[in-house]
Amino acid sequence: MANDKSGNDQGSVSGSSINLVVKDPEKFAQNIARMIEGLTRAANTYLKSREDGRLSAETTDDIAEVIRTLAKVVEYWTAEPGRSVQAQSKLYANYFALWTSMMQRMSGMPAAPVIEPGPRDKRFKDPQWTENQFFDFVKQFYLITARWAEEMVEGAADLDPHIRLKAAFYVRQIANAISPSNFLFTNPEILRDTLDSSAENLARGMDMLAEDIAAGDGELRIRQTDTAHFAIGKNLALTPGKVILQNDVCQLIQYKATTKEALKRPLLIVPPWINKFYILDLNPEKSFVKWAVEQGHTVFVISWINPNEEQAAKSFEHYMREGILESLDTIQTITGEKEVNAIGYCVGGTLLSYTLAYMAAVGDTRVASATLFATQVDFTHAGDLKVFIDEEQIEAVEKKMGVRGYLEGKNMTASFNMLRSNELIWSYVVNNYFRGKEPIPFDLLYWNADATRMPAANHSFYLRNCYLDNKLAEGELSVDGHALSLGDITIPVYNLATREDHIAPARSVYFGSSFFGGPVTFVLSGSGHIAGVINPPARGKYQYWTGPAPRGDDFDAWLAQAEEHPGSWWPHWQDWIAAQDDRRVKARAVGGRNIKPIEDAPGSYVKVTA
C-alpha cells in the first residue's frame, strides 16, 4: 500500500524562450566544478558500500529478467516476416509523418502534431515543448517510439498473459526513464534554469544527490518531501489516546472519547503492516480516527511492529491471533462488550477477512459488522503488483528475506514507487538533482517514505497464498484443522473500492464482494488507494457512487447503474454503521477499570524506522 498522489507540482510553467548565453562565465565554471565535486562524492559513497560488502550488486539479475521477458516479445514479432514488416512499417510511417510535419513548420506552414502527451502527463507542460521546434520534435519522436513499444507488447497476442503484463511494465519503466524530460539538454526547463543561474541548480542538485545516497547508506533514497518538517507525535498522529496492549507483533491504541455518549459497539481498525497506521491519523484535518471519535465511536487501532529478526517466523496466523484476536480480547475486557464493528484497510482487510473466516469456523461472533477499505480477498483481477508475482520472483524475495528474516522496507517502497515512476521517481529526479529544488513539505509523502519491513514468514504466506495461488478466495486455507471459507462470513460487510486504485483495482474489490456469505454494501470512491479513502467531509473533494448489491464479476454493469454523490463517503459509512446498531452508552475511559495504559498514543512501535 502506497500513496496515490505525488503532490510534486513545483515546476513552474514559463513561456519565456531560452537564451543560450551564460550570464556569468566565471560563476558558471565554479558551479560546474561544484557539480563535479558533488557527483564524485555521490559516486564514491555508492561504490564504497559495494566494495566493503555492505550492499550486494543485485542489478545483474534484475537486468537479466528484463532482457529475458522482452526477448519473448521480440521473438513473437520476428517469428513471421509479415509481423516484422508490419511492426516496422507502423513505426517508420509515424516517423515520416513527424518529419513531414517538421518540414512544414520550418517552411512557415501550419502543422498539426502527429502525437500529443496524454491529458495527465505533466512532463511536457512547459510551453517550450510546443513552441520550440527542437523540443517539440524531440518530444514527439519520444512519444511515437514509446507508444509503438507499448503497442508491440499489447499486440503480442500469443504470449502468456503474465509475460505480457511484465513486458508492458518493463517497457513502461524503460520509456519513463529515457524520457527527454529527464535530461539536461532535452528539457527546456532544466536548460533554462542552468543558463539563468549559471549552473547553480546543477551544483545544488549534485549536493542533494550525494546527501540522498549517503542517507540510503549507498543506495539512492530520493527525497520526496522535506522530512525535517515532520515528526510522529508532534505534527503527525496527534489524536489523543493510549497504548493499552503490547506484544510481539503489535500495539493496540485506544483513543480518548470526545463525546458524552458512545456507540455501544466499539470500533477496531486493522491497518496494513506494509505501511504505518498513521495514514488514518495523518493530521487533525485529515484524520479518519479523529473523525470517527467525534461521531461517537470508541476507537481502537492496531499499530503493527516494524519487524526485525525476532519476528522472522511470525506468519499470517500469528498476526491474526496476536493482532486481531488478542485485540478483541482486550477490547472486551475494557468495554465489557461482546460485539464490535471492525475495519480492515488494504492487506489489513485481507487479514481481517481471513480472521473472520476462522471466527466463523470456530463460532466466534464478536465481530458484528466488517468494513473493508480498498481490500482484495480474491486476486484474480489484482492490480499492478502482480507484475512482481510469479514463482521465480517470489523465490528471489524469499532468498532476500532468508538472510535477515525480513524484507527491507526500501524494497516495498521501490516497488510501489515504480508503479507510478513518472510521478514518484522521475519528477523528483528532475526537480531535486537537475533543477536543484528542495521538495515541498507534504505529510502524505512523508508517510509514504516512512517504510516498514516485512517479516519473512508473513510476507511469504501473503505472496504465495493470496497473490500467486489465490487460496483464500478458493477456500483452500485452514487453521488448526478448520477450513476457511469466505462464504461462512455472514455478517454485514461495507466494501469500499476506489476508482483509480492501481494496488487494489475497483474491479478486483467488486468481484471479491461475491465471495462473502452475507449482505455486502459496495461503495466506490473517487480518486485512488489513499486519497479515495482519506477524504474528510470538510474538504468537499471527489465523489462516491452507490448502487445495487454487487453480483458476480460485472463491475461495469454495476457502475452503469450506480448513483454519484458529491464529496466524502464517510457520512454514508456512518449511516450504514448506525443502521447496524445505533445504541449508545456512556463514553468509555481509556483502559477502563481493568487495564493500565502503557504509553501515550501513537505509541513507540510506529516510531521505529526501517
Coordinates of C-alpha atoms in Angstrom, one line a residue:
M1 CA 0.0 0.0 0.0
A2 CA 1.2 3.1 -1.0
N3 CA 0.4 6.8 -1.8
D4 CA -1.6 7.7 -5.0
K5 CA -0.8 11.4 -5.3
S6 CA 2.7 12.8 -5.7
G7 CA 1.9 16.4 -4.9
N8 CA 5.0 17.5 -6.9
D9 CA 3.7 20.4 -8.9
Q10 CA 6.7 22.6 -8.3
G11 CA 7.9 23.0 -11.8
S12 CA 6.7 26.4 -12.9
V13 CA 5.2 26.9 -16.4
S14 CA 7.2 29.6 -18.2
G15 CA 6.6 30.8 -21.7
S16 CA 9.9 32.5 -22.0
S17 CA 12.3 31.4 -24.7
I18 CA 15.7 30.0 -23.9
N19 CA 18.6 32.4 -24.2
L20 CA 21.6 30.2 -25.0
V21 CA 24.0 32.6 -23.3
V22 CA 25.8 32.0 -20.0
K23 CA 25.3 35.2 -17.9
D24 CA 28.3 34.8 -15.7
P25 CA 31.0 32.5 -17.2
E26 CA 33.2 32.6 -14.1
K27 CA 30.4 31.6 -11.8
F28 CA 29.3 29.0 -14.4
A29 CA 32.7 27.4 -14.3
Q30 CA 32.8 27.5 -10.5
N31 CA 29.4 25.8 -10.3
I32 CA 30.4 23.1 -12.8
A33 CA 33.3 22.4 -10.6
R34 CA 31.0 22.1 -7.6
M35 CA 28.7 19.9 -9.6
I36 CA 31.6 17.5 -10.4
E37 CA 32.7 17.5 -6.8
G38 CA 29.1 16.6 -5.7
L39 CA 28.8 13.9 -8.3
T40 CA 32.2 12.5 -7.3
R41 CA 31.1 12.3 -3.6
A42 CA 27.9 10.6 -4.7
A43 CA 29.8 8.0 -6.8
N44 CA 32.3 7.3 -4.0
T45 CA 29.5 6.7 -1.5
Y46 CA 27.7 4.4 -4.0
L47 CA 30.8 2.4 -4.8
K48 CA 32.2 2.2 -1.2
S49 CA 29.1 0.4 0.1
R50 CA 29.6 -2.3 -2.5
E51 CA 33.3 -2.6 -2.2
D52 CA 33.1 -3.2 1.6
G53 CA 30.3 -5.7 1.2
R54 CA 27.5 -3.7 2.9
L55 CA 25.5 -3.9 -0.3
S56 CA 25.5 -6.5 -3.0
A57 CA 25.1 -5.9 -6.6
E58 CA 21.6 -7.3 -7.4
T59 CA 21.0 -5.3 -10.6
T60 CA 22.5 -8.0 -12.8
D61 CA 19.7 -10.5 -12.0
D62 CA 17.1 -7.8 -12.5
I63 CA 18.5 -6.8 -15.9
A64 CA 18.7 -10.4 -17.0
E65 CA 15.0 -10.8 -16.0
V66 CA 14.1 -7.7 -18.1
I67 CA 16.0 -9.0 -21.1
R68 CA 14.5 -12.5 -20.9
T69 CA 11.0 -11.0 -20.8
L70 CA 11.4 -8.5 -23.6
A71 CA 13.1 -11.1 -25.7
K72 CA 9.9 -13.1 -25.8
V73 CA 8.1 -10.0 -27.3
V74 CA 10.9 -9.7 -29.9
E75 CA 10.6 -13.4 -30.7
Y76 CA 6.9 -13.0 -31.3
W77 CA 7.3 -10.2 -33.9
T78 CA 10.3 -11.7 -35.7
A79 CA 8.8 -15.2 -35.8
E80 CA 7.0 -14.4 -39.0
P81 CA 8.3 -12.0 -41.7
G82 CA 4.9 -10.4 -42.1
R83 CA 4.7 -9.4 -38.5
S84 CA 8.1 -7.9 -38.5
V85 CA 7.3 -5.8 -41.6
Q86 CA 4.0 -4.7 -40.0
A87 CA 5.8 -3.6 -36.8
Q88 CA 8.5 -1.7 -38.7
S89 CA 6.1 -0.1 -41.1
K90 CA 3.9 1.3 -38.4
L91 CA 6.9 2.9 -36.6
Y92 CA 8.5 4.3 -39.8
A93 CA 5.2 5.7 -41.0
N94 CA 4.9 7.7 -37.8
Y95 CA 8.5 8.9 -38.1
F96 CA 7.9 10.0 -41.7
A97 CA 4.7 11.9 -40.6
L98 CA 6.7 13.6 -37.9
W99 CA 9.4 14.6 -40.4
T100 CA 6.9 15.9 -42.8
S101 CA 5.2 17.9 -40.1
M102 CA 8.5 19.5 -39.0
M103 CA 9.4 20.4 -42.6
Q104 CA 6.0 22.1 -43.0
R105 CA 6.6 24.0 -39.8
M106 CA 10.1 25.1 -40.8
S107 CA 8.7 26.5 -44.1
G108 CA 6.1 28.6 -42.1
M109 CA 3.1 26.4 -42.8
P110 CA 0.8 25.3 -40.0
A111 CA 1.3 21.7 -38.9
A112 CA -0.8 19.7 -36.5
P113 CA 1.2 17.5 -34.1
V114 CA 1.5 13.8 -35.0
I115 CA 1.1 12.8 -31.4
E116 CA 0.4 14.5 -28.1
P117 CA 1.0 13.6 -24.5
G118 CA -1.9 12.2 -22.5
P119 CA -4.0 14.6 -20.6
R120 CA -2.5 13.6 -17.3
D121 CA 1.1 13.6 -18.4
K122 CA 2.8 16.6 -16.6
R123 CA 6.3 16.1 -18.1
F124 CA 5.7 18.3 -21.1
K125 CA 3.7 21.1 -19.7
D126 CA 6.3 23.9 -20.3
P127 CA 5.2 25.9 -23.4
Q128 CA 8.7 25.4 -24.9
W129 CA 7.9 21.8 -25.5
T130 CA 5.4 23.0 -28.1
E131 CA 6.6 26.4 -29.1
N132 CA 10.3 25.5 -29.7
Q133 CA 10.6 23.3 -32.8
F134 CA 13.6 21.4 -31.5
F135 CA 11.9 20.4 -28.2
D136 CA 8.6 19.7 -30.0
F137 CA 10.4 17.3 -32.4
V138 CA 12.3 15.5 -29.5
K139 CA 9.0 15.2 -27.5
Q140 CA 7.0 13.8 -30.4
F141 CA 9.8 11.4 -31.5
Y142 CA 10.0 10.1 -28.0
L143 CA 6.2 9.7 -27.7
I144 CA 5.9 7.9 -31.0
T145 CA 8.6 5.5 -30.0
A146 CA 7.2 4.9 -26.6
R147 CA 3.7 4.4 -27.8
W148 CA 4.9 2.0 -30.5
A149 CA 6.8 -0.1 -28.0
E150 CA 3.8 -0.4 -25.8
E151 CA 1.6 -1.4 -28.8
M152 CA 4.2 -4.1 -29.7
V153 CA 3.7 -5.6 -26.2
E154 CA -0.1 -5.3 -26.4
G155 CA -0.2 -6.9 -29.9
A156 CA 1.9 -9.9 -28.9
A157 CA -1.2 -12.0 -28.7
D158 CA 0.3 -15.4 -28.3
L159 CA 2.4 -14.5 -25.2
D160 CA 1.5 -15.8 -21.8
P161 CA -0.7 -13.1 -20.1
H162 CA 1.7 -12.8 -17.2
I163 CA 4.7 -12.4 -19.5
R164 CA 2.9 -9.8 -21.4
L165 CA 2.0 -8.0 -18.1
K166 CA 5.7 -8.0 -17.1
A167 CA 6.8 -6.9 -20.6
A168 CA 4.4 -4.0 -20.5
F169 CA 5.7 -2.9 -17.1
Y170 CA 9.3 -3.1 -18.2
V171 CA 8.7 -1.2 -21.4
R172 CA 6.9 1.5 -19.4
Q173 CA 9.8 1.7 -16.9
I174 CA 12.3 2.0 -19.7
A175 CA 10.2 4.5 -21.6
N176 CA 9.8 6.6 -18.4
A177 CA 13.5 6.5 -17.7
I178 CA 14.6 7.7 -21.2
S179 CA 12.1 10.5 -21.5
P180 CA 13.7 13.7 -22.8
S181 CA 12.2 15.4 -19.8
N182 CA 14.9 13.6 -17.7
F183 CA 18.0 15.1 -19.3
L184 CA 19.7 18.5 -19.3
F185 CA 19.9 19.2 -23.0
T186 CA 16.5 17.9 -23.9
N187 CA 14.4 19.5 -21.2
P188 CA 13.8 23.3 -21.7
E189 CA 13.1 23.9 -18.0
I190 CA 16.4 22.4 -16.9
L191 CA 18.3 24.1 -19.6
R192 CA 16.7 27.5 -18.8
D193 CA 17.4 27.1 -15.1
T194 CA 21.0 26.1 -15.8
L195 CA 21.7 29.1 -18.1
D196 CA 19.8 31.6 -15.9
S197 CA 21.6 30.5 -12.7
S198 CA 25.0 29.8 -14.2
A199 CA 24.6 26.1 -13.3
E200 CA 23.8 26.9 -9.7
N201 CA 20.9 24.4 -10.0
L202 CA 23.2 21.6 -11.0
A203 CA 25.7 22.3 -8.2
R204 CA 22.9 22.2 -5.6
G205 CA 21.4 19.1 -7.3
M206 CA 24.6 17.1 -7.1
D207 CA 25.0 18.1 -3.4
M208 CA 21.4 16.7 -2.8
L209 CA 22.3 13.6 -4.8
A210 CA 25.3 12.9 -2.6
E211 CA 23.2 13.5 0.5
D212 CA 20.5 11.2 -0.6
I213 CA 22.9 8.3 -1.5
A214 CA 24.5 8.8 1.9
A215 CA 21.1 8.8 3.6
G216 CA 20.4 5.5 1.8
D217 CA 23.7 4.0 3.0
G218 CA 24.9 3.6 -0.5
E219 CA 21.6 3.4 -2.3
L220 CA 19.7 6.4 -3.7
R221 CA 16.9 7.4 -1.3
I222 CA 15.1 10.0 -3.4
R223 CA 13.7 12.7 -1.1
Q224 CA 10.0 13.3 -2.0
T225 CA 9.4 15.8 0.8
D226 CA 11.1 17.9 3.4
T227 CA 11.4 15.2 6.1
A228 CA 12.7 17.7 8.7
H229 CA 9.3 19.3 8.7
F230 CA 7.6 16.3 10.2
A231 CA 7.7 14.2 13.4
I232 CA 5.3 11.5 14.5
G233 CA 3.5 12.6 17.7
K234 CA 4.4 16.3 17.1
N235 CA 2.6 17.2 13.9
L236 CA 1.5 13.7 12.7
A237 CA -0.7 11.2 14.5
L238 CA -2.0 13.7 17.1
T239 CA -5.3 12.2 18.2
P240 CA -5.1 11.7 22.0
G241 CA -5.1 8.2 23.2
K242 CA -3.1 5.5 25.0
V243 CA -1.4 2.2 24.1
I244 CA -3.3 -0.4 26.1
L245 CA -1.8 -3.6 24.7
Q246 CA 1.7 -4.6 23.5
N247 CA 3.0 -7.9 22.2
D248 CA 5.5 -9.2 19.7
V249 CA 3.5 -8.1 16.6
C250 CA 1.6 -5.0 17.6
Q251 CA 0.5 -2.3 20.0
L252 CA -3.2 -1.6 20.5
I253 CA -4.2 2.0 20.9
Q254 CA -7.5 3.2 22.4
Y255 CA -8.4 6.8 21.6
K256 CA -9.9 9.3 24.1
A257 CA -13.6 10.0 23.8
T258 CA -14.7 13.5 22.9
T259 CA -18.5 12.9 23.2
K260 CA -20.5 12.2 26.3
E261 CA -22.0 9.1 24.8
A262 CA -20.5 6.5 22.5
L263 CA -21.9 3.8 20.2
K264 CA -22.4 0.6 22.1
R265 CA -20.3 -1.4 19.7
P266 CA -16.6 -0.4 19.9
L267 CA -14.7 0.1 16.6
L268 CA -11.5 -1.9 15.9
I269 CA -9.4 -0.7 13.0
V270 CA -6.9 -3.2 11.4
P271 CA -4.5 -1.2 9.2
P272 CA -1.9 -2.7 6.7
W273 CA 1.5 -3.5 8.0
I274 CA 3.1 -2.7 4.7
N275 CA 2.8 0.9 5.7
K276 CA 2.3 2.5 9.1
F277 CA -1.2 3.1 10.6
Y278 CA -1.0 6.9 10.9
I279 CA -2.2 7.3 7.4
L280 CA -5.6 7.1 9.2
D281 CA -4.4 9.8 11.6
L282 CA -2.2 12.0 9.5
N283 CA -3.2 15.3 10.9
P284 CA -6.3 16.7 12.6
E285 CA -7.8 17.9 9.3
K286 CA -7.3 14.5 7.5
S287 CA -7.7 12.1 10.4
F288 CA -10.3 9.3 10.0
V289 CA -9.5 8.3 13.6
K290 CA -10.3 11.8 14.9
W291 CA -13.5 12.0 12.8
A292 CA -14.7 8.6 14.0
V293 CA -14.1 9.5 17.6
E294 CA -16.2 12.6 17.0
Q295 CA -19.0 10.5 15.6
G296 CA -19.2 8.7 18.9
H297 CA -17.1 5.6 18.2
T298 CA -14.9 4.1 20.9
V299 CA -11.9 3.7 18.5
F300 CA -9.2 1.1 18.9
V301 CA -6.4 0.9 16.3
I302 CA -3.7 -1.8 15.8
S303 CA -0.2 -0.4 15.3
W304 CA 1.9 -3.2 13.8
I305 CA 5.5 -3.7 14.9
N306 CA 8.3 -2.7 12.4
P307 CA 9.7 -6.2 12.5
N308 CA 13.3 -7.4 12.8
E309 CA 14.9 -10.9 13.1
E310 CA 12.8 -11.7 16.1
Q311 CA 9.6 -11.6 14.0
A312 CA 11.0 -13.7 11.2
A313 CA 8.7 -16.7 11.9
K314 CA 5.6 -14.6 12.5
S315 CA 3.0 -15.8 10.0
F316 CA -0.5 -14.7 8.9
E317 CA -1.8 -16.8 11.7
H318 CA 0.4 -15.1 14.3
Y319 CA -0.8 -11.7 13.1
M320 CA -4.4 -13.0 13.3
R321 CA -4.0 -14.4 16.9
E322 CA -1.7 -11.8 18.4
G323 CA -3.0 -8.9 16.4
I324 CA -6.8 -9.1 15.8
L325 CA -7.9 -11.8 18.3
E326 CA -5.8 -10.6 21.2
S327 CA -7.1 -7.1 20.5
L328 CA -10.7 -8.3 20.6
D329 CA -9.9 -9.9 24.0
T330 CA -8.6 -6.6 25.3
I331 CA -11.5 -4.6 23.9
Q332 CA -13.9 -6.9 25.7
T333 CA -12.0 -6.6 28.9
I334 CA -12.1 -2.8 28.7
T335 CA -15.7 -2.2 27.5
G336 CA -17.5 -5.4 28.5
E337 CA -18.9 -5.6 25.0
K338 CA -19.2 -8.9 23.2
E339 CA -19.8 -7.3 19.8
V340 CA -17.6 -4.8 17.8
N341 CA -17.5 -3.2 14.4
A342 CA -14.3 -3.9 12.6
I343 CA -12.5 -2.1 9.8
G344 CA -9.6 -3.5 7.6
Y345 CA -7.6 -1.4 5.2
C346 CA -5.7 -3.0 2.2
V347 CA -3.8 -6.0 3.4
G348 CA -5.2 -5.3 6.9
G349 CA -8.6 -6.0 5.3
T350 CA -7.3 -9.2 3.8
L351 CA -6.1 -10.4 7.2
L352 CA -9.4 -9.3 8.8
S353 CA -11.3 -11.4 6.2
Y354 CA -9.0 -14.4 6.9
T355 CA -9.7 -13.9 10.6
L356 CA -13.5 -13.6 10.1
A357 CA -13.5 -16.9 8.2
Y358 CA -11.7 -18.5 11.1
M359 CA -14.0 -16.9 13.6
A360 CA -17.0 -18.2 11.6
A361 CA -15.5 -21.7 11.6
V362 CA -15.0 -21.8 15.4
G363 CA -18.2 -20.0 16.3
D364 CA -16.6 -16.7 17.5
T365 CA -19.3 -14.0 16.9
R366 CA -17.5 -10.9 18.4
V367 CA -17.2 -9.0 15.1
A368 CA -20.8 -7.9 14.3
S369 CA -20.0 -5.9 11.1
A370 CA -17.0 -5.5 8.9
T371 CA -15.8 -2.6 6.7
L372 CA -13.1 -3.1 4.1
F373 CA -11.1 -0.2 2.7
A374 CA -9.5 -0.9 -0.7
T375 CA -9.2 -4.6 0.1
Q376 CA -8.7 -7.6 -2.1
V377 CA -9.9 -11.1 -0.9
D378 CA -9.8 -12.5 -4.4
F379 CA -6.7 -11.9 -6.5
T380 CA -8.0 -12.8 -10.0
H381 CA -8.0 -9.2 -11.1
A382 CA -5.3 -8.0 -8.7
G383 CA -3.5 -4.8 -9.5
D384 CA -0.2 -3.8 -11.0
L385 CA 1.7 -5.6 -8.1
K386 CA 1.1 -8.8 -10.0
V387 CA 4.0 -7.8 -12.2
F388 CA 6.2 -8.9 -9.3
I389 CA 4.4 -12.1 -8.6
D390 CA 5.5 -15.4 -10.1
E391 CA 7.3 -18.4 -8.7
E392 CA 10.8 -17.2 -9.8
Q393 CA 10.3 -13.7 -8.3
I394 CA 8.8 -15.0 -5.1
E395 CA 11.8 -17.3 -4.6
A396 CA 14.1 -14.4 -5.1
V397 CA 12.2 -12.4 -2.4
E398 CA 12.3 -15.4 -0.1
K399 CA 16.0 -15.7 -0.6
K400 CA 16.5 -12.0 0.3
M401 CA 14.3 -12.4 3.4
G402 CA 16.2 -15.5 4.4
V403 CA 19.3 -13.5 5.1
R404 CA 17.9 -11.5 7.9
G405 CA 14.4 -12.8 8.5
Y406 CA 12.6 -9.9 6.9
L407 CA 12.3 -7.9 3.7
E408 CA 13.8 -4.4 3.9
G409 CA 11.3 -1.6 3.8
K410 CA 13.1 0.1 0.9
N411 CA 12.2 -2.9 -1.3
M412 CA 8.5 -2.4 -0.9
T413 CA 8.8 1.4 -1.2
A414 CA 10.7 0.9 -4.5
S415 CA 8.1 -1.5 -5.8
F416 CA 5.2 0.9 -5.1
N417 CA 7.1 3.9 -6.5
M418 CA 7.8 2.0 -9.7
L419 CA 4.1 1.5 -10.3
R420 CA 3.9 5.3 -10.8
S421 CA 7.5 6.1 -11.7
N422 CA 6.9 9.3 -13.6
E423 CA 5.2 10.9 -10.6
L424 CA 7.1 9.2 -7.7
I425 CA 10.6 8.8 -9.2
W426 CA 11.4 10.8 -12.3
S427 CA 9.6 14.0 -11.3
Y428 CA 11.7 14.2 -8.2
V429 CA 15.0 13.3 -10.1
V430 CA 14.3 16.3 -12.3
N431 CA 13.2 18.6 -9.5
N432 CA 15.9 17.7 -7.0
Y433 CA 19.0 16.8 -8.9
F434 CA 18.7 18.8 -12.1
R435 CA 16.7 21.8 -11.0
G436 CA 18.2 21.8 -7.6
K437 CA 15.0 22.5 -5.8
E438 CA 14.1 21.1 -2.4
P439 CA 10.7 19.2 -2.4
I440 CA 7.9 20.9 -0.6
P441 CA 6.7 19.6 2.9
F442 CA 3.9 17.1 2.2
D443 CA 2.7 14.9 5.0
L444 CA 1.4 12.2 2.7
L445 CA 4.7 11.7 1.1
Y446 CA 6.5 11.7 4.4
W447 CA 4.2 8.8 5.4
N448 CA 4.9 7.1 2.0
A449 CA 8.7 7.2 2.7
D450 CA 8.3 6.0 6.3
A451 CA 8.9 2.4 5.2
T452 CA 8.2 -0.8 7.2
R453 CA 9.9 -4.1 7.0
M454 CA 8.1 -7.4 6.2
P455 CA 8.6 -10.5 8.4
A456 CA 9.7 -13.4 6.2
A457 CA 7.0 -15.9 7.1
N458 CA 4.1 -13.5 6.9
H459 CA 5.2 -11.9 3.7
S460 CA 5.9 -15.3 2.0
F461 CA 2.5 -16.6 3.1
Y462 CA 0.7 -13.5 1.7
L463 CA 2.5 -13.6 -1.7
R464 CA 2.0 -17.3 -2.2
N465 CA -1.4 -18.0 -0.8
C466 CA -3.1 -14.8 -1.9
Y467 CA -1.4 -13.2 -4.9
L468 CA 0.1 -16.4 -6.5
D469 CA -2.4 -19.2 -5.7
N470 CA -5.5 -17.2 -4.6
K471 CA -6.1 -19.8 -1.9
L472 CA -8.2 -17.5 0.4
A473 CA -10.9 -17.0 -2.2
E474 CA -10.7 -20.6 -3.3
G475 CA -11.3 -21.9 0.2
E476 CA -8.1 -23.8 0.3
L477 CA -6.7 -22.5 3.6
S478 CA -7.1 -23.9 7.0
V479 CA -6.2 -23.1 10.6
D480 CA -6.0 -25.8 13.3
G481 CA -7.9 -28.2 11.0
H482 CA -10.7 -25.6 10.4
A483 CA -11.2 -24.9 6.7
L484 CA -11.5 -21.2 6.0
S485 CA -14.3 -20.1 3.7
L486 CA -15.3 -16.5 3.0
G487 CA -18.8 -17.8 2.3
D488 CA -19.1 -18.6 6.0
I489 CA -18.8 -14.8 6.8
T490 CA -22.5 -13.9 7.1
I491 CA -22.2 -10.6 8.9
P492 CA -22.9 -7.3 7.0
V493 CA -19.9 -6.0 5.0
Y494 CA -19.3 -2.5 3.8
N495 CA -16.9 -2.9 0.9
L496 CA -15.2 0.3 -0.3
A497 CA -13.2 0.4 -3.5
T498 CA -11.5 3.5 -5.1
R499 CA -11.9 4.2 -8.7
E500 CA -8.3 4.9 -9.7
D501 CA -6.7 2.3 -7.5
H502 CA -3.7 0.7 -9.0
I503 CA -3.0 -1.6 -6.0
A504 CA -6.5 -2.9 -5.3
P505 CA -8.4 -2.2 -8.5
A506 CA -12.1 -1.5 -8.2
R507 CA -13.0 -4.4 -10.4
S508 CA -11.0 -6.8 -8.1
V509 CA -12.6 -5.4 -4.9
Y510 CA -16.1 -5.6 -6.5
F511 CA -15.5 -9.2 -7.5
G512 CA -14.3 -10.0 -4.0
S513 CA -17.8 -9.0 -2.7
S514 CA -19.3 -12.1 -4.3
F515 CA -17.3 -14.4 -2.0
F516 CA -18.9 -13.3 1.2
G517 CA -21.9 -15.2 2.5
G518 CA -23.8 -12.2 4.0
P519 CA -25.1 -8.9 2.7
V520 CA -22.5 -6.7 1.1
T521 CA -22.8 -2.9 0.5
F522 CA -20.4 -2.0 -2.2
V523 CA -19.4 1.7 -2.5
L524 CA -17.0 3.2 -5.0
S525 CA -15.0 6.3 -4.1
G526 CA -13.3 8.7 -6.4
S527 CA -9.5 9.1 -6.6
G528 CA -7.1 6.3 -5.6
H529 CA -5.8 3.9 -2.9
I530 CA -5.1 6.7 -0.4
A531 CA -6.9 9.9 -1.4
G532 CA -10.0 7.9 -2.1
V533 CA -10.1 6.6 1.4
I534 CA -8.6 9.5 3.4
N535 CA -11.2 12.1 2.2
P536 CA -12.7 14.1 5.1
P537 CA -16.1 15.6 4.5
A538 CA -14.9 19.1 5.4
R539 CA -12.7 19.2 2.3
G540 CA -15.6 18.7 -0.1
K541 CA -13.4 16.7 -2.6
Y542 CA -14.1 13.9 -5.0
Q543 CA -17.3 11.9 -5.0
Y544 CA -18.6 8.4 -4.4
W545 CA -21.0 6.0 -6.0
T546 CA -23.7 3.7 -4.5
G547 CA -25.7 1.2 -6.3
P548 CA -27.4 -2.2 -6.2
A549 CA -26.0 -5.2 -4.3
P550 CA -22.8 -6.4 -6.0
R551 CA -23.2 -9.6 -8.1
G552 CA -20.6 -11.6 -9.9
D553 CA -17.8 -10.0 -11.9
D554 CA -19.6 -7.3 -13.9
F555 CA -18.3 -4.2 -12.3
D556 CA -19.0 -2.1 -15.4
A557 CA -22.7 -3.1 -15.3
W558 CA -22.8 -2.0 -11.6
L559 CA -21.2 1.3 -12.3
A560 CA -23.6 2.0 -15.1
Q561 CA -26.5 1.7 -12.6
A562 CA -24.7 3.5 -9.7
E563 CA -25.7 6.9 -8.4
E564 CA -23.0 9.5 -8.0
H565 CA -22.8 11.6 -4.8
P566 CA -20.5 14.6 -4.3
G567 CA -17.9 14.7 -1.5
S568 CA -16.8 12.2 1.0
W569 CA -18.2 8.7 1.6
W570 CA -17.5 8.9 5.3
P571 CA -21.0 10.1 6.3
H572 CA -22.6 7.4 4.2
W573 CA -20.5 4.8 6.1
Q574 CA -21.5 6.3 9.4
D575 CA -25.2 6.0 8.4
W576 CA -24.5 2.4 7.5
I577 CA -22.9 1.7 10.9
A578 CA -25.8 3.4 12.7
A579 CA -28.2 1.2 10.7
Q580 CA -26.5 -1.9 12.1
D581 CA -26.8 -0.8 15.8
D582 CA -27.3 2.8 16.9
R583 CA -27.5 2.1 20.7
R584 CA -25.5 4.4 22.8
V585 CA -23.8 4.1 26.2
K586 CA -21.8 6.4 28.4
A587 CA -18.4 7.2 26.8
R588 CA -15.7 4.9 28.0
A589 CA -12.5 5.8 29.8
V590 CA -9.2 4.7 28.1
G591 CA -8.2 1.4 29.6
G592 CA -11.5 1.1 31.6
R593 CA -11.1 -0.2 35.1
N594 CA -9.1 -3.2 34.3
I595 CA -6.2 -2.2 32.1
K596 CA -3.4 0.3 32.9
P597 CA -2.3 2.2 29.8
I598 CA 1.3 1.6 28.7
E599 CA 2.2 4.9 27.0
D600 CA 0.6 7.8 25.1
A601 CA -0.6 7.4 21.5
P602 CA 0.7 7.0 18.9
G603 CA 3.0 4.6 20.8
S604 CA 6.6 3.6 20.2
Y605 CA 6.2 0.8 17.6
V606 CA 5.2 3.4 14.9
K607 CA 8.3 5.4 15.5
V608 CA 10.7 2.6 14.7
T609 CA 12.3 3.4 11.3
A610 CA 13.3 0.8 8.7

